[in-house]
mmCIF file of C-alpha atoms and ligand atoms in Angstrom:
data_model
loop_
_atom_site.group_PDB
_atom_site.id
_atom_site.type_symbol
_atom_site.label_atom_id
_atom_site.label_comp_id
_atom_site.label_asym_id
_atom_site.label_seq_id
_atom_site.Cartn_x
_atom_site.Cartn_y
_atom_site.Cartn_z
ATOM 1 C CA MET A 1 134.097 88.767 115.041
ATOM 2 C CA PRO A 2 132.856 89.249 111.241
ATOM 3 C CA ILE A 3 133.714 85.751 108.557
ATOM 4 C CA ALA A 4 137.323 86.646 106.886
ATOM 5 C CA VAL A 5 136.325 87.771 102.569
ATOM 6 C CA LEU A 6 139.281 85.874 101.235
ATOM 7 C CA SER A 7 140.884 87.322 98.365
ATOM 8 C CA PRO A 8 142.097 84.275 95.632
ATOM 9 C CA GLU A 9 145.907 84.434 97.251
ATOM 10 C CA GLN A 10 144.549 83.734 100.787
ATOM 11 C CA ILE A 11 143.141 80.685 99.229
ATOM 12 C CA GLN A 12 145.754 79.541 97.792
ATOM 13 C CA LYS A 13 147.748 80.595 100.908
ATOM 14 C CA LYS A 14 145.033 78.624 103.476
ATOM 15 C CA LEU A 15 144.587 76.188 100.688
ATOM 16 C CA LEU A 16 148.568 74.915 101.337
ATOM 17 C CA GLU A 17 149.165 75.061 104.746
ATOM 18 C CA ARG A 18 146.035 72.704 104.957
ATOM 19 C CA SER A 19 147.209 68.681 105.519
ATOM 20 C CA TYR A 20 145.953 65.719 106.750
ATOM 21 C CA PRO A 21 147.938 63.147 106.678
ATOM 22 C CA ALA A 22 145.778 60.645 104.598
ATOM 23 C CA GLN A 23 146.905 63.140 102.125
ATOM 24 C CA ASP A 24 150.503 61.348 102.469
ATOM 25 C CA SER A 25 149.250 58.876 100.081
ATOM 26 C CA TYR A 26 147.771 61.005 97.595
ATOM 27 C CA TYR A 27 150.348 61.749 94.522
ATOM 28 C CA ALA A 28 148.407 62.750 91.272
ATOM 29 C CA MET A 29 145.203 64.429 90.256
ATOM 30 C CA TYR A 30 143.963 64.541 86.687
ATOM 31 C CA SER A 31 141.498 66.250 85.716
ATOM 32 C CA THR A 32 139.915 67.846 83.412
ATOM 33 C CA TRP A 33 138.271 70.938 84.513
ATOM 34 C CA LEU A 34 141.793 72.126 84.875
ATOM 35 C CA GLY A 35 143.546 69.950 81.881
ATOM 36 C CA GLY A 36 146.207 68.967 83.868
ATOM 37 C CA VAL A 37 147.678 66.671 86.566
ATOM 38 C CA VAL A 38 147.415 68.347 90.383
ATOM 39 C CA GLU A 39 150.380 67.099 92.385
ATOM 40 C CA ASN A 40 149.790 69.029 95.878
ATOM 41 C CA PRO A 41 147.316 66.792 97.557
ATOM 42 C CA SER A 42 146.165 70.248 99.319
ATOM 43 C CA LEU A 43 145.245 71.315 95.433
ATOM 44 C CA MET A 44 142.994 68.014 94.591
ATOM 45 C CA LEU A 45 139.465 69.841 94.332
ATOM 46 C CA VAL A 46 137.005 69.684 92.322
ATOM 47 C CA PRO A 47 134.416 72.690 91.578
ATOM 48 C CA ILE A 48 131.311 72.940 94.649
ATOM 49 C CA ASP A 49 128.743 73.037 91.974
ATOM 50 C CA ASP A 50 130.198 69.882 89.935
ATOM 51 C CA HIS A 51 126.197 67.874 90.254
ATOM 52 C CA ILE A 52 128.798 64.952 91.262
ATOM 53 C CA VAL A 53 129.424 66.587 94.397
ATOM 54 C CA HIS A 54 125.859 67.707 95.333
ATOM 55 C CA ARG A 55 123.452 64.883 94.440
ATOM 56 C CA GLY A 56 126.326 61.558 93.679
ATOM 57 C CA ASP A 57 124.756 62.368 89.612
ATOM 58 C CA GLY A 58 128.739 60.739 88.416
ATOM 59 C CA VAL A 59 129.765 56.935 87.885
ATOM 60 C CA PHE A 60 133.547 55.927 88.731
ATOM 61 C CA GLU A 61 135.521 52.610 89.188
ATOM 62 C CA ALA A 62 138.737 52.004 91.606
ATOM 63 C CA ILE A 63 141.574 50.336 89.201
ATOM 64 C CA LYS A 64 144.063 48.427 90.318
ATOM 65 C CA VAL A 65 147.565 49.054 89.499
ATOM 66 C CA VAL A 66 150.031 46.014 90.871
ATOM 67 C CA ASP A 67 154.126 45.464 89.549
ATOM 68 C CA GLY A 68 154.000 48.576 86.810
ATOM 69 C CA LYS A 69 150.724 47.200 85.348
ATOM 70 C CA VAL A 70 147.125 48.302 85.715
ATOM 71 C CA PHE A 71 145.147 44.668 85.963
ATOM 72 C CA LEU A 72 141.678 44.760 84.015
ATOM 73 C CA LEU A 73 141.624 48.669 83.076
ATOM 74 C CA ASP A 74 139.115 46.824 79.145
ATOM 75 C CA GLU A 75 137.279 45.944 81.364
ATOM 76 C CA HIS A 76 136.825 48.452 84.281
ATOM 77 C CA LEU A 77 136.611 50.951 81.401
ATOM 78 C CA GLN A 78 133.877 49.282 79.488
ATOM 79 C CA ARG A 79 132.202 48.399 83.107
ATOM 80 C CA LEU A 80 132.479 52.602 83.080
ATOM 81 C CA VAL A 81 130.687 53.146 79.728
ATOM 82 C CA SER A 82 127.974 50.912 80.720
ATOM 83 C CA SER A 83 127.181 52.711 83.799
ATOM 84 C CA ALA A 84 127.335 55.890 82.185
ATOM 85 C CA GLU A 85 125.323 55.042 79.091
ATOM 86 C CA LEU A 86 122.180 53.499 81.504
ATOM 87 C CA ILE A 87 122.074 57.616 83.331
ATOM 88 C CA SER A 88 123.057 58.642 79.916
ATOM 89 C CA LEU A 89 125.963 60.695 80.763
ATOM 90 C CA PRO A 90 128.225 61.521 77.791
ATOM 91 C CA LEU A 91 132.278 60.313 78.298
ATOM 92 C CA PRO A 92 134.080 63.906 78.458
ATOM 93 C CA MET A 93 136.767 61.884 76.046
ATOM 94 C CA ASP A 94 136.964 59.041 74.002
ATOM 95 C CA ILE A 95 137.901 55.639 75.618
ATOM 96 C CA ALA A 96 141.545 55.396 73.345
ATOM 97 C CA SER A 97 142.447 59.271 75.904
ATOM 98 C CA MET A 98 140.569 58.040 78.379
ATOM 99 C CA LYS A 99 143.141 55.274 78.075
ATOM 100 C CA LYS A 100 145.801 57.448 77.377
ATOM 101 C CA VAL A 101 145.151 60.273 80.313
ATOM 102 C CA ILE A 102 144.949 56.801 82.688
ATOM 103 C CA LEU A 103 148.673 55.101 82.235
ATOM 104 C CA GLU A 104 150.069 58.459 81.655
ATOM 105 C CA THR A 105 148.973 59.857 85.182
ATOM 106 C CA THR A 106 149.618 56.555 86.682
ATOM 107 C CA ALA A 107 153.128 57.105 85.391
ATOM 108 C CA ILE A 108 153.364 61.058 86.838
ATOM 109 C CA ALA A 109 152.806 59.082 90.251
ATOM 110 C CA LYS A 110 155.307 57.145 90.014
ATOM 111 C CA GLN A 111 154.602 54.196 92.233
ATOM 112 C CA ALA A 112 155.106 50.491 90.963
ATOM 113 C CA SER A 113 151.465 49.692 92.982
ATOM 114 C CA ALA A 114 148.998 52.454 93.456
ATOM 115 C CA ILE A 115 144.693 52.668 93.155
ATOM 116 C CA LEU A 116 143.492 54.554 90.502
ATOM 117 C CA ARG A 117 140.142 56.447 90.961
ATOM 118 C CA LEU A 118 138.465 57.465 87.781
ATOM 119 C CA TYR A 119 135.254 59.530 88.467
ATOM 120 C CA ILE A 120 133.080 61.039 85.475
ATOM 121 C CA SER A 121 130.956 63.737 86.531
ATOM 122 C CA ARG A 122 127.926 65.634 84.924
ATOM 123 C CA GLY A 123 129.898 68.734 85.578
ATOM 124 C CA PRO A 124 129.938 72.058 87.184
ATOM 125 C CA GLY A 125 126.963 74.091 87.018
ATOM 126 C CA GLY A 126 123.991 75.254 89.698
ATOM 127 C CA PHE A 127 122.816 73.300 92.344
ATOM 128 C CA THR A 128 119.301 71.946 91.123
ATOM 129 C CA THR A 129 119.221 68.132 90.330
ATOM 130 C CA ASN A 130 117.931 68.936 86.734
ATOM 131 C CA PRO A 131 121.231 67.340 84.931
ATOM 132 C CA TYR A 132 120.794 70.202 82.166
ATOM 133 C CA GLU A 133 121.795 72.924 83.394
ATOM 134 C CA THR A 134 125.783 71.598 84.143
ATOM 135 C CA VAL A 135 128.299 72.913 81.401
ATOM 136 C CA ALA A 136 129.689 69.410 81.080
ATOM 137 C CA SER A 137 130.783 66.564 81.249
ATOM 138 C CA GLN A 138 133.543 65.749 83.387
ATOM 139 C CA MET A 139 136.724 63.550 84.272
ATOM 140 C CA TYR A 140 138.498 63.060 87.418
ATOM 141 C CA LEU A 141 140.907 60.408 88.283
ATOM 142 C CA VAL A 142 142.900 60.588 91.342
ATOM 143 C CA ILE A 143 146.030 57.978 91.758
ATOM 144 C CA THR A 144 146.278 57.102 95.986
ATOM 145 C CA THR A 145 148.772 54.233 97.616
ATOM 146 C CA LEU A 146 147.002 50.357 97.043
ATOM 147 C CA LYS A 147 146.878 49.608 101.121
ATOM 148 C CA PRO A 148 148.074 45.296 100.910
ATOM 149 C CA ILE A 149 145.352 43.242 103.114
ATOM 150 C CA PRO A 150 147.212 41.114 105.678
ATOM 151 C CA ASP A 151 148.684 38.151 104.702
ATOM 152 C CA GLU A 152 147.201 36.828 108.133
ATOM 153 C CA LYS A 153 143.830 37.296 106.583
ATOM 154 C CA TYR A 154 143.541 34.984 103.675
ATOM 155 C CA ALA A 155 145.581 32.242 106.072
ATOM 156 C CA SER A 156 143.246 32.613 109.343
ATOM 157 C CA GLY A 157 139.310 34.234 106.964
ATOM 158 C CA VAL A 158 137.785 37.319 107.210
ATOM 159 C CA SER A 159 134.303 36.892 109.154
ATOM 160 C CA VAL A 160 130.415 38.233 107.718
ATOM 161 C CA GLY A 161 127.872 39.374 108.425
ATOM 162 C CA ARG A 162 123.946 39.644 107.212
ATOM 163 C CA SER A 163 123.392 43.298 106.175
ATOM 164 C CA ALA A 164 120.310 45.539 107.524
ATOM 165 C CA ILE A 165 120.415 48.154 105.304
ATOM 166 C CA PRO A 166 117.645 48.067 102.016
ATOM 167 C CA PRO A 167 119.543 46.132 99.320
ATOM 168 C CA LYS A 168 119.789 49.290 96.353
ATOM 169 C CA ASP A 169 117.245 47.734 93.691
ATOM 170 C CA PRO A 170 118.560 46.173 90.665
ATOM 171 C CA TRP A 171 118.474 48.602 88.240
ATOM 172 C CA PHE A 172 120.623 51.412 89.763
ATOM 173 C CA ALA A 173 123.297 48.250 92.144
ATOM 174 C CA ARG A 174 124.409 48.329 88.336
ATOM 175 C CA ILE A 175 125.034 51.045 87.884
ATOM 176 C CA LYS A 176 128.618 52.103 89.639
ATOM 177 C CA SER A 177 127.362 55.566 90.128
ATOM 178 C CA CYS A 178 128.274 58.190 93.327
ATOM 179 C CA ASN A 179 125.297 57.319 94.674
ATOM 180 C CA TYR A 180 126.830 54.921 97.049
ATOM 181 C CA LEU A 181 125.420 56.216 101.171
ATOM 182 C CA GLN A 182 123.977 51.829 101.319
ATOM 183 C CA ASN A 183 128.176 50.879 100.602
ATOM 184 C CA VAL A 184 128.857 53.994 102.387
ATOM 185 C CA LEU A 185 126.091 52.040 106.274
ATOM 186 C CA MET A 186 127.288 48.515 105.201
ATOM 187 C CA LYS A 187 130.607 49.430 105.464
ATOM 188 C CA LYS A 188 130.336 51.295 108.822
ATOM 189 C CA GLU A 189 127.825 48.719 110.069
ATOM 190 C CA SER A 190 130.699 45.627 109.914
ATOM 191 C CA VAL A 191 132.843 48.237 111.375
ATOM 192 C CA ASP A 192 131.137 48.297 114.469
ATOM 193 C CA ARG A 193 129.437 45.253 114.219
ATOM 194 C CA LYS A 194 133.511 44.465 114.366
ATOM 195 C CA LEU A 195 133.247 42.468 111.739
ATOM 196 C CA ASP A 196 135.293 42.051 108.369
ATOM 197 C CA PHE A 197 132.179 42.008 105.863
ATOM 198 C CA THR A 198 128.389 42.070 105.508
ATOM 199 C CA VAL A 199 126.019 41.050 102.796
ATOM 200 C CA GLY A 200 122.717 41.849 101.662
ATOM 201 C CA PHE A 201 119.472 39.377 101.129
ATOM 202 C CA ASP A 202 117.339 40.798 98.875
ATOM 203 C CA SER A 203 113.275 41.071 100.596
ATOM 204 C CA ALA A 204 113.322 37.779 99.039
ATOM 205 C CA GLY A 205 116.360 36.588 100.997
ATOM 206 C CA ILE A 206 118.771 35.715 97.751
ATOM 207 C CA LEU A 207 122.163 36.947 98.291
ATOM 208 C CA THR A 208 123.267 41.001 96.874
ATOM 209 C CA GLU A 209 127.092 41.545 97.096
ATOM 210 C CA SER A 210 128.990 43.241 100.086
ATOM 211 C CA SER A 211 129.889 46.945 99.680
ATOM 212 C CA THR A 212 132.019 46.979 97.884
ATOM 213 C CA GLU A 213 133.676 43.784 96.939
ATOM 214 C CA ASN A 214 131.942 40.532 95.794
ATOM 215 C CA ILE A 215 130.687 37.276 97.974
ATOM 216 C CA VAL A 216 130.700 33.773 95.988
ATOM 217 C CA ILE A 217 130.407 30.252 97.622
ATOM 218 C CA LEU A 218 132.418 26.481 96.394
ATOM 219 C CA ASP A 219 128.857 24.274 97.735
ATOM 220 C CA LYS A 220 128.889 20.492 99.464
ATOM 221 C CA ASP A 221 129.020 19.657 95.444
ATOM 222 C CA ASN A 222 132.180 21.006 94.373
ATOM 223 C CA ASN A 223 129.715 23.752 92.832
ATOM 224 C CA LEU A 224 131.871 26.722 92.262
ATOM 225 C CA VAL A 225 128.479 29.882 92.160
ATOM 226 C CA ARG A 226 128.285 33.018 92.084
ATOM 227 C CA PRO A 227 124.731 35.289 92.218
ATOM 228 C CA LYS A 228 123.273 36.342 89.189
ATOM 229 C CA LEU A 229 124.032 39.788 87.647
ATOM 230 C CA ALA A 230 120.825 41.381 88.765
ATOM 231 C CA GLN A 231 120.767 42.844 91.083
ATOM 232 C CA ILE A 232 124.397 43.068 92.172
ATOM 233 C CA LEU A 233 127.691 45.112 90.403
ATOM 234 C CA LYS A 234 129.266 42.533 87.775
ATOM 235 C CA GLY A 235 132.656 43.094 89.670
ATOM 236 C CA THR A 236 135.871 42.720 87.766
ATOM 237 C CA THR A 237 138.054 40.237 89.509
ATOM 238 C CA MET A 238 134.816 38.559 90.014
ATOM 239 C CA MET A 239 134.571 37.716 85.938
ATOM 240 C CA ARG A 240 138.433 37.181 86.151
ATOM 241 C CA THR A 241 139.001 35.174 88.274
ATOM 242 C CA PHE A 242 136.185 33.065 86.940
ATOM 243 C CA ASP A 243 136.997 32.409 83.772
ATOM 244 C CA LEU A 244 140.810 31.390 85.743
ATOM 245 C CA ALA A 245 138.217 28.706 86.853
ATOM 246 C CA GLN A 246 138.131 27.297 84.036
ATOM 247 C CA GLN A 247 140.988 25.665 85.255
ATOM 248 C CA LEU A 248 140.380 24.491 88.218
ATOM 249 C CA LEU A 249 137.413 22.479 86.444
ATOM 250 C CA ALA A 250 139.333 20.879 83.979
ATOM 251 C CA ASP A 251 141.501 19.634 87.253
ATOM 252 C CA LYS A 252 138.701 18.445 88.253
ATOM 253 C CA THR A 253 139.358 20.640 91.796
ATOM 254 C CA ILE A 254 135.863 21.715 91.049
ATOM 255 C CA ALA A 255 132.659 20.450 89.371
ATOM 256 C CA SER A 256 131.401 22.518 87.793
ATOM 257 C CA ILE A 257 130.261 26.849 88.007
ATOM 258 C CA GLN A 258 127.653 28.210 88.068
ATOM 259 C CA GLU A 259 125.576 30.806 87.836
ATOM 260 C CA ARG A 260 122.274 31.285 90.288
ATOM 261 C CA ASP A 261 119.961 32.398 93.291
ATOM 262 C CA LEU A 262 122.606 32.279 96.590
ATOM 263 C CA THR A 263 120.417 31.849 100.203
ATOM 264 C CA GLU A 264 121.680 32.449 103.790
ATOM 265 C CA GLN A 265 121.402 29.014 104.498
ATOM 266 C CA ASP A 266 123.529 27.947 101.271
ATOM 267 C CA VAL A 267 126.262 30.444 102.580
ATOM 268 C CA ARG A 268 126.010 29.483 106.190
ATOM 269 C CA SER A 269 126.596 24.908 104.207
ATOM 270 C CA ALA A 270 129.143 25.973 101.789
ATOM 271 C CA LYS A 271 132.812 24.642 101.618
ATOM 272 C CA GLU A 272 133.784 27.785 101.086
ATOM 273 C CA VAL A 273 132.442 31.486 101.148
ATOM 274 C CA MET A 274 135.448 33.754 98.865
ATOM 275 C CA MET A 275 134.645 37.414 99.842
ATOM 276 C CA ILE A 276 136.052 38.831 95.878
ATOM 277 C CA GLY A 277 136.906 42.379 95.134
ATOM 278 C CA THR A 278 139.464 44.864 93.551
ATOM 279 C CA THR A 279 141.649 45.881 96.852
ATOM 280 C CA LEU A 280 141.313 41.845 97.723
ATOM 281 C CA ASP A 281 141.973 39.513 95.667
ATOM 282 C CA VAL A 282 140.045 36.683 96.953
ATOM 283 C CA LEU A 283 139.689 36.268 100.377
ATOM 284 C CA PRO A 284 138.318 33.177 102.210
ATOM 285 C CA VAL A 285 135.068 34.372 104.460
ATOM 286 C CA SER A 286 135.748 31.555 108.405
ATOM 287 C CA SER A 287 131.860 32.731 109.281
ATOM 288 C CA PHE A 288 128.843 34.034 109.300
ATOM 289 C CA GLU A 289 126.993 35.531 112.100
ATOM 290 C CA GLY A 290 129.914 34.091 114.446
ATOM 291 C CA ALA A 291 129.007 30.353 113.052
ATOM 292 C CA LYS A 292 131.943 28.671 111.136
ATOM 293 C CA ILE A 293 132.346 27.866 107.461
ATOM 294 C CA ALA A 294 133.672 24.777 107.126
ATOM 295 C CA ASP A 295 136.372 24.850 109.622
ATOM 296 C CA GLY A 296 136.721 28.111 109.571
ATOM 297 C CA HIS A 297 140.388 28.439 107.476
ATOM 298 C CA GLN A 298 141.260 29.001 104.084
ATOM 299 C CA GLY A 299 140.123 26.615 101.964
ATOM 300 C CA PRO A 300 142.718 24.892 98.845
ATOM 301 C CA VAL A 301 139.663 26.316 96.872
ATOM 302 C CA ALA A 302 140.057 29.449 97.291
ATOM 303 C CA LYS A 303 143.755 29.215 97.856
ATOM 304 C CA LYS A 304 144.220 27.845 94.074
ATOM 305 C CA LEU A 305 142.213 30.683 92.903
ATOM 306 C CA LEU A 306 143.634 33.095 94.651
ATOM 307 C CA MET A 307 147.331 31.623 92.924
ATOM 308 C CA LEU A 308 145.645 32.144 89.868
ATOM 309 C CA LEU A 309 144.599 35.244 90.072
ATOM 310 C CA ARG A 310 147.923 36.686 92.394
ATOM 311 C CA GLU A 311 150.050 34.896 89.085
ATOM 312 C CA ASP A 312 147.350 36.781 85.881
ATOM 313 C CA ILE A 313 147.295 40.480 87.640
ATOM 314 C CA LYS A 314 151.753 39.878 87.409
ATOM 315 C CA LYS A 315 151.836 38.058 84.152
ATOM 316 C CA GLY A 316 148.448 37.588 82.618
ATOM 317 C CA PRO A 317 147.088 39.597 79.585
ATOM 318 C CA LYS A 318 144.840 41.357 81.860
ATOM 319 C CA ALA A 319 147.804 43.834 82.815
ATOM 320 C CA THR A 320 148.191 47.192 81.255
ATOM 321 C CA PRO A 321 152.041 48.058 81.331
ATOM 322 C CA VAL A 322 152.033 51.143 82.517
ATOM 323 C CA SER A 323 155.363 52.148 80.637
ATOM 324 C CA SER A 324 153.405 51.181 77.483
ATOM 325 C CA VAL A 325 152.232 54.264 76.428
ATOM 326 C CA TYR A 326 154.044 56.186 78.534
ATOM 327 C CA ALA A 327 157.076 57.771 76.880
ATOM 328 C CA PRO A 328 158.697 60.154 79.416
ATOM 329 C CA ALA A 329 160.413 63.224 77.580
HETATM 330 C C1 PLP B 401 128.961 47.733 94.886
HETATM 331 C C2 PLP B 401 130.225 46.821 94.601
HETATM 332 N N1 PLP B 401 130.092 45.467 94.517
HETATM 333 C C3 PLP B 401 131.373 44.800 94.437
HETATM 334 C C4 PLP B 401 132.830 45.370 93.274
HETATM 335 C C5 PLP B 401 133.436 44.665 92.744
HETATM 336 O O1 PLP B 401 134.254 44.875 92.075
HETATM 337 P P1 PLP B 401 136.197 44.790 90.674
HETATM 338 O O2 PLP B 401 135.690 42.878 91.344
HETATM 339 O O3 PLP B 401 135.254 44.709 89.981
HETATM 340 O O4 PLP B 401 136.329 45.535 92.165
HETATM 341 C C6 PLP B 401 132.663 46.727 93.786
HETATM 342 C C7 PLP B 401 133.641 47.371 93.742
HETATM 343 O O5 PLP B 401 133.483 48.167 92.999
HETATM 344 C C8 PLP B 401 131.527 47.314 94.427
HETATM 345 O O6 PLP B 401 131.557 48.523 94.805
#
């Protein structure tokens, strides 16, 4: 049988017939290419000649909405701008317009809680590596379900191992680009090894980060420590959590807040180890390569930081109500 050459009508029909379970949690997609919002998951598409598809030439952010409020919107947009600047990728609209699109699309999605994935692509035009051959950069925003981490994981802690995937070059690690092959392979190895996460170490043995999360410790002297930002992504959640940790410093729960190089030995000997990121908040680590961290449960500092962060997500100054911009006609 010869291969069918499809008419536009046949293509539309076929696309609408295609469905699979994951689509049940896709609520809305905004696309500058289409100039509007798509609600049907089967039609949430990106042109194949957009360089984001065939070269990973783009940057992105994953932003959390909880109880109708977008958390750390400005911080995510600042990081997006910084990533785009580092690869000389012009934004398709200014930040105020981008914010408006984000809040309006979130309102259209009608989800009190969700994950917003915001992509800036080099845009459609040709299939080479040459970024100058594209028409113009584009923005795509997809809104999907926020899957909560089960409460037991916060009580019991998660398992972490040492990644065998070579970490990113420091310059690339600071860009949230759509080149996430190392991150994908780290996630794959953690699934294959039945671990919750793996974390990277550079060639000098310095701790980096996980697939899409940061890792921090409470050292044996009660100092709350995050790795230096030189070769990791500057996590918006980690930075905010460390701001909130000032309260634990004030009440002497912790001795100091630090940023320094950490080794595997620092992780193994820590009083507490925590994974931090947009979808996790503050998740305690109970084991590293099978060896218990402290007594193997959620420690008091992880517990307090989680409470402070959750309060901040619900009521803090960094939570932007979706309704603040969008007023349905
Ligand atoms: C490589 C990497 N590190 C850390 C993080 C945590 O960052 P955030 O707290 O902004 O989600 C992410 C997630 O965006 C990531 O992709």
